[in-house]
PDB file of C-alpha atoms and ligand atoms in Angstrom:
ATOM      1  CA  MET J   1       0.000   0.000   0.000  1.00 55.00           C
ATOM      2  CA  LYS J   2       1.151   3.487  -0.784  1.00 68.00           C
ATOM      3  CA  ASP J   3       0.935   6.190   1.852  1.00 91.00           C
ATOM      4  CA  LYS J   4       1.957   4.124   4.843  1.00 97.00           C
ATOM      5  CA  LEU J   5       1.575   6.007   8.108  1.00 98.00           C
ATOM      6  CA  ILE J   6       4.411   6.427  10.592  1.00 98.00           C
ATOM      7  CA  ILE J   7       3.250   7.570  14.000  1.00 98.00           C
ATOM      8  CA  ALA J   8       5.566   8.597  16.830  1.00 98.00           C
ATOM      9  CA  ASN J   9       4.245   8.124  20.355  1.00 98.00           C
ATOM     10  CA  HIS J  10       6.475  10.003  22.792  1.00 98.00           C
ATOM     11  CA  LYS J  11       4.447   8.903  25.822  1.00 98.00           C
ATOM     12  CA  MET J  12       5.667  10.792  28.955  1.00 98.00           C
ATOM     13  CA  ASN J  13       9.175  11.401  27.624  1.00 98.00           C
ATOM     14  CA  LEU J  14      11.409  14.291  26.520  1.00 97.00           C
ATOM     15  CA  ASN J  15      11.442  17.716  28.147  1.00 96.00           C
ATOM     16  CA  ALA J  16      11.383  21.337  27.033  1.00 94.00           C
ATOM     17  CA  ASP J  17      15.174  21.391  26.573  1.00 94.00           C
ATOM     18  CA  ASP J  18      15.086  18.358  24.273  1.00 95.00           C
ATOM     19  CA  LEU J  19      12.466  19.772  21.971  1.00 94.00           C
ATOM     20  CA  ASN J  20      14.379  22.328  19.911  1.00 92.00           C
ATOM     21  CA  LYS J  21      16.893  19.765  18.763  1.00 93.00           C
ATOM     22  CA  TYR J  22      14.147  17.244  18.138  1.00 96.00           C
ATOM     23  CA  LEU J  23      12.065  19.705  16.115  1.00 95.00           C
ATOM     24  CA  ASP J  24      15.040  20.887  14.144  1.00 93.00           C
ATOM     25  CA  LYS J  25      15.628  17.389  12.834  1.00 92.00           C
ATOM     26  CA  ILE J  26      12.029  16.296  12.498  1.00 92.00           C
ATOM     27  CA  SER J  27      10.838  19.370  10.608  1.00 84.00           C
ATOM     28  CA  LYS J  28      12.937  18.215   7.632  1.00 84.00           C
ATOM     29  CA  ILE J  29      10.487  15.362   7.098  1.00 88.00           C
ATOM     30  CA  ASN J  30       7.649  17.284   5.445  1.00 85.00           C
ATOM     31  CA  ASN J  31       5.417  14.243   4.924  1.00 92.00           C
ATOM     32  CA  LYS J  32       1.755  14.340   5.905  1.00 93.00           C
ATOM     33  CA  ASN J  33       1.852  10.621   6.681  1.00 96.00           C
ATOM     34  CA  VAL J  34       4.277  11.167   9.545  1.00 97.00           C
ATOM     35  CA  ILE J  35       2.382  12.043  12.704  1.00 98.00           C
ATOM     36  CA  ILE J  36       4.004  13.016  15.993  1.00 98.00           C
ATOM     37  CA  CYS J  37       2.155  12.474  19.285  1.00 98.00           C
ATOM     38  CA  PRO J  38       4.135  14.450  21.885  1.00 98.00           C
ATOM     39  CA  THR J  39       3.313  14.692  25.562  1.00 98.00           C
ATOM     40  CA  SER J  40       0.249  16.974  25.562  1.00 98.00           C
ATOM     41  CA  ILE J  41       1.844  20.093  27.064  1.00 98.00           C
ATOM     42  CA  TYR J  42       4.409  20.111  24.223  1.00 97.00           C
ATOM     43  CA  ILE J  43       1.853  19.912  21.422  1.00 98.00           C
ATOM     44  CA  PRO J  44       2.040  23.670  20.617  1.00 97.00           C
ATOM     45  CA  TYR J  45       5.743  23.271  19.751  1.00 96.00           C
ATOM     46  CA  PHE J  46       4.819  20.816  16.990  1.00 96.00           C
ATOM     47  CA  ILE J  47       1.766  22.493  15.487  1.00 96.00           C
ATOM     48  CA  ASN J  48       2.453  23.806  11.951  1.00 93.00           C
ATOM     49  CA  LYS J  49       5.744  21.887  11.889  1.00 93.00           C
ATOM     50  CA  THR J  50       4.450  18.313  11.649  1.00 94.00           C
ATOM     51  CA  GLN J  51       1.156  16.464  11.654  1.00 96.00           C
ATOM     52  CA  VAL J  52       0.242  16.239  15.301  1.00 98.00           C
ATOM     53  CA  GLY J  53      -1.680  13.677  17.327  1.00 98.00           C
ATOM     54  CA  ILE J  54      -2.662  13.734  20.972  1.00 98.00           C
ATOM     55  CA  GLN J  55      -1.977  10.654  23.092  1.00 98.00           C
ATOM     56  CA  ASN J  56      -5.280  10.717  24.951  1.00 98.00           C
ATOM     57  CA  VAL J  57      -8.487  12.741  25.244  1.00 98.00           C
ATOM     58  CA  TYR J  58     -11.532  12.693  27.474  1.00 98.00           C
ATOM     59  CA  CYS J  59     -14.977  11.730  26.234  1.00 98.00           C
ATOM     60  CA  TYR J  60     -16.731  15.091  26.631  1.00 97.00           C
ATOM     61  CA  SER J  61     -16.316  18.496  24.979  1.00 95.00           C
ATOM     62  CA  LYS J  62     -15.959  20.646  28.080  1.00 96.00           C
ATOM     63  CA  GLY J  63     -16.711  20.791  31.773  1.00 97.00           C
ATOM     64  CA  SER J  64     -15.336  20.243  35.241  1.00 98.00           C
ATOM     65  CA  TYR J  65     -12.879  17.423  34.570  1.00 98.00           C
ATOM     66  CA  THR J  66      -9.658  18.632  36.152  1.00 98.00           C
ATOM     67  CA  GLY J  67      -6.599  17.587  34.234  1.00 97.00           C
ATOM     68  CA  GLU J  68      -8.427  16.299  31.176  1.00 98.00           C
ATOM     69  CA  ILE J  69      -8.302  17.561  27.574  1.00 98.00           C
ATOM     70  CA  SER J  70     -11.245  17.341  25.196  1.00 98.00           C
ATOM     71  CA  PRO J  71     -11.221  16.403  21.521  1.00 98.00           C
ATOM     72  CA  MET J  72     -12.751  19.818  20.767  1.00 98.00           C
ATOM     73  CA  GLN J  73      -9.877  21.581  22.567  1.00 98.00           C
ATOM     74  CA  ALA J  74      -7.263  19.482  20.775  1.00 98.00           C
ATOM     75  CA  LYS J  75      -8.855  20.117  17.383  1.00 98.00           C
ATOM     76  CA  SER J  76      -9.081  23.853  18.053  1.00 98.00           C
ATOM     77  CA  LEU J  77      -5.303  23.925  18.523  1.00 97.00           C
ATOM     78  CA  GLY J  78      -4.605  22.205  15.189  1.00 97.00           C
ATOM     79  CA  VAL J  79      -4.317  18.597  16.324  1.00 98.00           C
ATOM     80  CA  ASN J  80      -5.603  16.173  13.693  1.00 98.00           C
ATOM     81  CA  TYR J  81      -5.161  12.743  15.277  1.00 98.00           C
ATOM     82  CA  VAL J  82      -5.798  11.064  18.609  1.00 98.00           C
ATOM     83  CA  ILE J  83      -4.554   7.779  20.036  1.00 98.00           C
ATOM     84  CA  VAL J  84      -7.338   5.894  21.810  1.00 98.00           C
ATOM     85  CA  GLY J  85      -7.188   2.564  23.605  1.00 97.00           C
ATOM     86  CA  HIS J  86      -3.438   2.323  24.032  1.00 98.00           C
ATOM     87  CA  SER J  87      -2.619  -0.650  26.260  1.00 96.00           C
ATOM     88  CA  GLU J  88      -0.957   1.653  28.805  1.00 97.00           C
ATOM     89  CA  ARG J  89      -4.285   3.499  29.163  1.00 97.00           C
ATOM     90  CA  ARG J  90      -6.182   0.230  29.358  1.00 95.00           C
ATOM     91  CA  CYS J  91      -3.774  -1.207  31.921  1.00 94.00           C
ATOM     92  CA  TYR J  92      -2.572   1.666  34.164  1.00 95.00           C
ATOM     93  CA  PHE J  93      -5.727   3.788  33.957  1.00 96.00           C
ATOM     94  CA  GLU J  94      -8.203   0.931  33.735  1.00 96.00           C
ATOM     95  CA  GLU J  95      -9.839   2.217  30.578  1.00 97.00           C
ATOM     96  CA  SER J  96     -12.676  -0.031  29.478  1.00 97.00           C
ATOM     97  CA  ASP J  97     -13.931  -0.715  25.978  1.00 96.00           C
ATOM     98  CA  ILE J  98     -17.003   1.364  26.911  1.00 97.00           C
ATOM     99  CA  LEU J  99     -14.934   4.430  27.790  1.00 98.00           C
ATOM    100  CA  ILE J 100     -12.778   3.878  24.701  1.00 98.00           C
ATOM    101  CA  ASN J 101     -15.936   3.801  22.575  1.00 98.00           C
ATOM    102  CA  LYS J 102     -17.125   7.098  24.095  1.00 98.00           C
ATOM    103  CA  LYS J 103     -13.758   8.720  23.438  1.00 98.00           C
ATOM    104  CA  ILE J 104     -13.872   7.560  19.833  1.00 98.00           C
ATOM    105  CA  VAL J 105     -17.384   8.937  19.305  1.00 98.00           C
ATOM    106  CA  GLU J 106     -16.457  12.339  20.787  1.00 98.00           C
ATOM    107  CA  SER J 107     -13.215  12.463  18.789  1.00 98.00           C
ATOM    108  CA  LEU J 108     -14.936  11.671  15.494  1.00 98.00           C
ATOM    109  CA  ASN J 109     -17.621  14.263  16.261  1.00 98.00           C
ATOM    110  CA  ASN J 110     -14.815  16.797  16.543  1.00 98.00           C
ATOM    111  CA  ASN J 111     -13.134  15.749  13.296  1.00 98.00           C
ATOM    112  CA  LEU J 112     -10.136  14.082  14.844  1.00 98.00           C
ATOM    113  CA  LYS J 113      -8.801  10.980  13.127  1.00 98.00           C
ATOM    114  CA  VAL J 114      -8.693   8.151  15.630  1.00 98.00           C
ATOM    115  CA  ILE J 115      -5.776   5.754  16.010  1.00 98.00           C
ATOM    116  CA  LEU J 116      -7.429   2.849  17.820  1.00 98.00           C
ATOM    117  CA  CYS J 117      -4.913   0.566  19.527  1.00 98.00           C
ATOM    118  CA  ILE J 118      -5.762  -3.064  20.109  1.00 98.00           C
ATOM    119  CA  GLY J 119      -3.649  -5.990  21.248  1.00 98.00           C
ATOM    120  CA  GLU J 120      -3.448  -9.038  23.437  1.00 98.00           C
ATOM    121  CA  THR J 121      -1.419  -9.498  26.616  1.00 97.00           C
ATOM    122  CA  LEU J 122       1.144 -12.286  26.944  1.00 97.00           C
ATOM    123  CA  GLU J 123      -1.219 -14.206  29.155  1.00 97.00           C
ATOM    124  CA  GLN J 124      -4.012 -13.971  26.599  1.00 97.00           C
ATOM    125  CA  LYS J 125      -1.620 -15.032  23.847  1.00 97.00           C
ATOM    126  CA  ASN J 126      -0.448 -18.028  25.851  1.00 97.00           C
ATOM    127  CA  MET J 127      -4.052 -19.023  26.447  1.00 97.00           C
ATOM    128  CA  LEU J 128      -4.591 -18.853  22.658  1.00 97.00           C
ATOM    129  CA  LYS J 129      -7.090 -16.062  23.113  1.00 98.00           C
ATOM    130  CA  THR J 130      -5.534 -13.489  20.783  1.00 98.00           C
ATOM    131  CA  ASP J 131      -8.275 -13.627  18.129  1.00 97.00           C
ATOM    132  CA  GLN J 132     -11.033 -13.542  20.723  1.00 98.00           C
ATOM    133  CA  VAL J 133      -9.509 -10.532  22.505  1.00 98.00           C
ATOM    134  CA  LEU J 134      -8.939  -8.576  19.311  1.00 98.00           C
ATOM    135  CA  LYS J 135     -12.473  -9.279  18.118  1.00 98.00           C
ATOM    136  CA  ARG J 136     -13.936  -8.098  21.421  1.00 98.00           C
ATOM    137  CA  GLN J 137     -11.816  -4.952  21.450  1.00 98.00           C
ATOM    138  CA  ILE J 138     -12.820  -4.089  17.882  1.00 98.00           C
ATOM    139  CA  ILE J 139     -16.531  -4.785  18.230  1.00 98.00           C
ATOM    140  CA  ASN J 140     -16.914  -3.004  21.584  1.00 98.00           C
ATOM    141  CA  SER J 141     -14.767  -0.008  20.693  1.00 97.00           C
ATOM    142  CA  LEU J 142     -16.578   0.559  17.428  1.00 97.00           C
ATOM    143  CA  ASN J 143     -20.076   0.068  18.790  1.00 96.00           C
ATOM    144  CA  ASN J 144     -22.566   2.445  17.121  1.00 94.00           C
ATOM    145  CA  ILE J 145     -19.943   3.924  14.845  1.00 96.00           C
ATOM    146  CA  ASN J 146     -21.269   4.241  11.306  1.00 94.00           C
ATOM    147  CA  SER J 147     -18.133   4.828   9.342  1.00 96.00           C
ATOM    148  CA  ILE J 148     -14.572   3.718   9.755  1.00 97.00           C
ATOM    149  CA  ASP J 149     -13.266   6.309   7.289  1.00 96.00           C
ATOM    150  CA  ASN J 150     -11.576   8.393  10.003  1.00 98.00           C
ATOM    151  CA  ILE J 151     -10.263   5.482  12.039  1.00 98.00           C
ATOM    152  CA  ILE J 152      -6.857   3.828  11.837  1.00 98.00           C
ATOM    153  CA  ILE J 153      -6.237   0.565  13.654  1.00 98.00           C
ATOM    154  CA  ALA J 154      -2.897  -0.078  15.376  1.00 98.00           C
ATOM    155  CA  TYR J 155      -2.259  -3.695  16.280  1.00 98.00           C
ATOM    156  CA  GLU J 156       0.107  -3.643  19.248  1.00 98.00           C
ATOM    157  CA  PRO J 157       0.692  -6.926  21.091  1.00 98.00           C
ATOM    158  CA  VAL J 158       1.084  -5.766  24.701  1.00 97.00           C
ATOM    159  CA  TRP J 159       4.036  -8.143  25.208  1.00 97.00           C
ATOM    160  CA  ALA J 160       5.899  -6.467  22.345  1.00 97.00           C
ATOM    161  CA  ILE J 161       5.561  -2.896  23.637  1.00 96.00           C
ATOM    162  CA  GLY J 162       8.833  -1.586  25.026  1.00 95.00           C
ATOM    163  CA  THR J 163      10.245  -5.090  25.452  1.00 97.00           C
ATOM    164  CA  GLY J 164      12.421  -5.476  22.358  1.00 96.00           C
ATOM    165  CA  ILE J 165      10.454  -8.612  21.528  1.00 97.00           C
ATOM    166  CA  VAL J 166       8.730  -8.560  18.156  1.00 97.00           C
ATOM    167  CA  PRO J 167       6.378 -11.265  16.830  1.00 97.00           C
ATOM    168  CA  ASP J 168       7.666 -13.083  13.765  1.00 96.00           C
ATOM    169  CA  THR J 169       6.602 -11.526  10.508  1.00 97.00           C
ATOM    170  CA  SER J 170       4.263 -14.386   9.580  1.00 97.00           C
ATOM    171  CA  SER J 171       2.306 -14.028  12.794  1.00 96.00           C
ATOM    172  CA  ILE J 172       2.038 -10.251  12.333  1.00 98.00           C
ATOM    173  CA  SER J 173       0.709 -10.808   8.835  1.00 98.00           C
ATOM    174  CA  SER J 174      -1.813 -13.461   9.875  1.00 97.00           C
ATOM    175  CA  THR J 175      -3.053 -11.439  12.870  1.00 98.00           C
ATOM    176  CA  ILE J 176      -3.471  -8.330  10.776  1.00 98.00           C
ATOM    177  CA  SER J 177      -5.354 -10.344   8.134  1.00 98.00           C
ATOM    178  CA  TYR J 178      -7.636 -11.588  10.891  1.00 98.00           C
ATOM    179  CA  ILE J 179      -8.228  -8.009  12.112  1.00 98.00           C
ATOM    180  CA  ARG J 180      -9.081  -7.003   8.548  1.00 98.00           C
ATOM    181  CA  THR J 181     -11.622  -9.813   8.281  1.00 98.00           C
ATOM    182  CA  ILE J 182     -13.395  -8.568  11.413  1.00 98.00           C
ATOM    183  CA  ILE J 183     -13.384  -4.965  10.219  1.00 98.00           C
ATOM    184  CA  ASP J 184     -14.610  -5.984   6.741  1.00 97.00           C
ATOM    185  CA  LYS J 185     -17.607  -7.714   8.276  1.00 97.00           C
ATOM    186  CA  LEU J 186     -18.508  -4.598  10.244  1.00 97.00           C
ATOM    187  CA  PHE J 187     -17.697  -2.083   7.511  1.00 97.00           C
ATOM    188  CA  PRO J 188     -17.904  -3.598   4.033  1.00 95.00           C
ATOM    189  CA  ASN J 189     -15.782  -1.898   1.338  1.00 94.00           C
ATOM    190  CA  ASN J 190     -13.597  -0.003   3.792  1.00 96.00           C
ATOM    191  CA  SER J 191     -10.048   1.071   3.129  1.00 95.00           C
ATOM    192  CA  VAL J 192      -8.950   1.198   6.755  1.00 97.00           C
ATOM    193  CA  LYS J 193      -5.234   1.285   7.490  1.00 98.00           C
ATOM    194  CA  ILE J 194      -3.939  -1.297   9.944  1.00 98.00           C
ATOM    195  CA  LEU J 195      -0.597  -0.498  11.523  1.00 98.00           C
ATOM    196  CA  TYR J 196       1.814  -2.563  13.570  1.00 98.00           C
ATOM    197  CA  GLY J 197       3.326  -1.275  16.844  1.00 98.00           C
ATOM    198  CA  GLY J 198       5.608  -2.791  19.474  1.00 98.00           C
ATOM    199  CA  SER J 199       9.418  -2.487  19.633  1.00 97.00           C
ATOM    200  CA  VAL J 200       9.787  -1.109  16.103  1.00 98.00           C
ATOM    201  CA  THR J 201      13.385   0.108  15.698  1.00 98.00           C
ATOM    202  CA  GLU J 202      15.789   1.141  12.966  1.00 98.00           C
ATOM    203  CA  LYS J 203      17.196  -2.409  13.157  1.00 97.00           C
ATOM    204  CA  ASN J 204      13.981  -4.314  12.449  1.00 98.00           C
ATOM    205  CA  ILE J 205      12.106  -1.814  10.280  1.00 98.00           C
ATOM    206  CA  VAL J 206      13.422  -3.159   6.971  1.00 97.00           C
ATOM    207  CA  GLU J 207      12.014  -6.623   7.724  1.00 97.00           C
ATOM    208  CA  LEU J 208       8.779  -5.322   9.222  1.00 98.00           C
ATOM    209  CA  ASN J 209       8.245  -3.014   6.278  1.00 97.00           C
ATOM    210  CA  LYS J 210       8.152  -6.034   3.939  1.00 97.00           C
ATOM    211  CA  ILE J 211       4.950  -7.385   5.517  1.00 97.00           C
ATOM    212  CA  LYS J 212       2.401  -6.515   2.877  1.00 96.00           C
ATOM    213  CA  GLU J 213      -0.590  -6.524   5.257  1.00 97.00           C
ATOM    214  CA  VAL J 214       0.968  -3.749   7.369  1.00 98.00           C
ATOM    215  CA  ASN J 215      -0.041  -0.217   6.365  1.00 98.00           C
ATOM    216  CA  GLY J 216       2.316   1.626   8.677  1.00 98.00           C
ATOM    217  CA  PHE J 217       3.848   1.714  12.141  1.00 98.00           C
ATOM    218  CA  LEU J 218       3.302   3.130  15.598  1.00 98.00           C
ATOM    219  CA  VAL J 219       6.705   3.797  17.109  1.00 98.00           C
ATOM    220  CA  GLY J 220       7.309   4.470  20.808  1.00 98.00           C
ATOM    221  CA  GLY J 221      10.840   4.278  22.219  1.00 98.00           C
ATOM    222  CA  ALA J 222      12.583   4.552  18.857  1.00 98.00           C
ATOM    223  CA  SER J 223      10.755   7.794  18.086  1.00 98.00           C
ATOM    224  CA  LEU J 224      12.443   9.607  20.978  1.00 98.00           C
ATOM    225  CA  ASN J 225      15.739   9.758  19.154  1.00 97.00           C
ATOM    226  CA  PRO J 226      15.134  11.950  16.094  1.00 96.00           C
ATOM    227  CA  ASP J 227      17.966  10.346  14.120  1.00 96.00           C
ATOM    228  CA  GLU J 228      16.570   6.857  14.657  1.00 97.00           C
ATOM    229  CA  PHE J 229      13.057   8.016  13.874  1.00 97.00           C
ATOM    230  CA  LEU J 230      14.255   9.669  10.665  1.00 96.00           C
ATOM    231  CA  LYS J 231      15.851   6.379   9.600  1.00 96.00           C
ATOM    232  CA  ILE J 232      12.571   4.560  10.188  1.00 97.00           C
ATOM    233  CA  VAL J 233      10.733   7.184   8.136  1.00 96.00           C
ATOM    234  CA  GLU J 234      13.324   6.836   5.395  1.00 95.00           C
ATOM    235  CA  VAL J 235      12.767   3.079   5.139  1.00 96.00           C
ATOM    236  CA  VAL J 236       8.968   3.264   5.247  1.00 97.00           C
ATOM    237  CA  ALA J 237       8.337   6.421   3.228  1.00 93.00           C
ATOM    238  CA  GLY J 238      11.496   6.413   1.167  1.00 83.00           C
ATOM    239  CA  GLN J 239      12.260   9.905   2.352  1.00 57.00           C
TER     240      GLN J 239
HETATM  241  P1  LIG X 301       7.495   0.837  21.682  1.00 86.19           P
HETATM  242  O1  LIG X 301       6.047   1.423  21.981  1.00 86.19           O
HETATM  243  O2  LIG X 301       7.817   1.153  20.239  1.00 86.19           O
HETATM  244  O3  LIG X 301       8.408   1.517  22.637  1.00 86.19           O
HETATM  245  O4  LIG X 301       7.407  -0.642  21.895  1.00 86.19           O
HETATM  246  C1  LIG X 301       5.030   1.355  21.029  1.00 86.19           C
HETATM  247  C2  LIG X 301       3.760   1.909  21.579  1.00 86.19           C
HETATM  248  O5  LIG X 301       3.488   1.739  22.774  1.00 86.19           O
HETATM  249  O6  LIG X 301       2.973   2.539  20.855  1.00 86.19           O
END
C-alpha cells in the first residue's frame, strides 16, 4: 500500500530542553503521513511543523474534569489525530472498551482521526485467546460507529511494547489479516489502514516493512531519538 503512516508516540518522555533539537531534525520530514504524538503540554511546539496527534483525550467536549483535555480543545489547537485505547491506558488507567468507545465517538464528532490501539497481553496469547480478545476490542470499541473512514487501527501486542520482543513476521501478517476480516464484516468496502506497533526500531524496520498486510507503524521508544526516527521514516516512506 502506498501512503503508509508512521506515528511517533512520545508517551511521557522528553522535556522542554530536548524539543528544539528534536524539532530541528524532524521538521525536515515534510510528509503528511508522519504524525508526531508528543506529551500533551508540548503539542504547541509541533503544530504547523508536523502532523500532530494527541496521546489521549476525554470523552466530553468541556466541563469540570480537572486535568483532562477534550477532543474539541485538541482540534481547536490544530491537532488532527488522537490515540485511543493504548494498552498503557487500558492497563494503568483501567480504561474499558465502553470508555474507549465514548472517546472515539467524541473524537470523530470533533473531526479528529482516531488511532485505535488493540492488542493481546502475553497471558491472553499463551491461552490462545488473541483472536477472541482482538475481536472483542474491535466490536466493543466501534459500537454504534457508522463509518470507519476516520479510524486507523494499530495492532500492538502488549508483550511487544517496550520489550524489544517482536512477533515473527508471519504471525504479524496473519493477525493483521484476521483483524481485517473482522473490520470488513462490520464495515464492508472499507479502506482502513492497519498499523503494527511494538518495539519497532531502525534495526527491524526493513524486515517489518516487507509485511504486505501492514499499512504503517506506531513507534514508541525509537521515536524519541530523532535520528533513529528519521531512519525509520526513510525506510517506510522512502524519504
Ligand atoms: P514501543 O512502543 O515502540 O516503545 O514498543 C510502542 C507503543 O506503545 O505505541
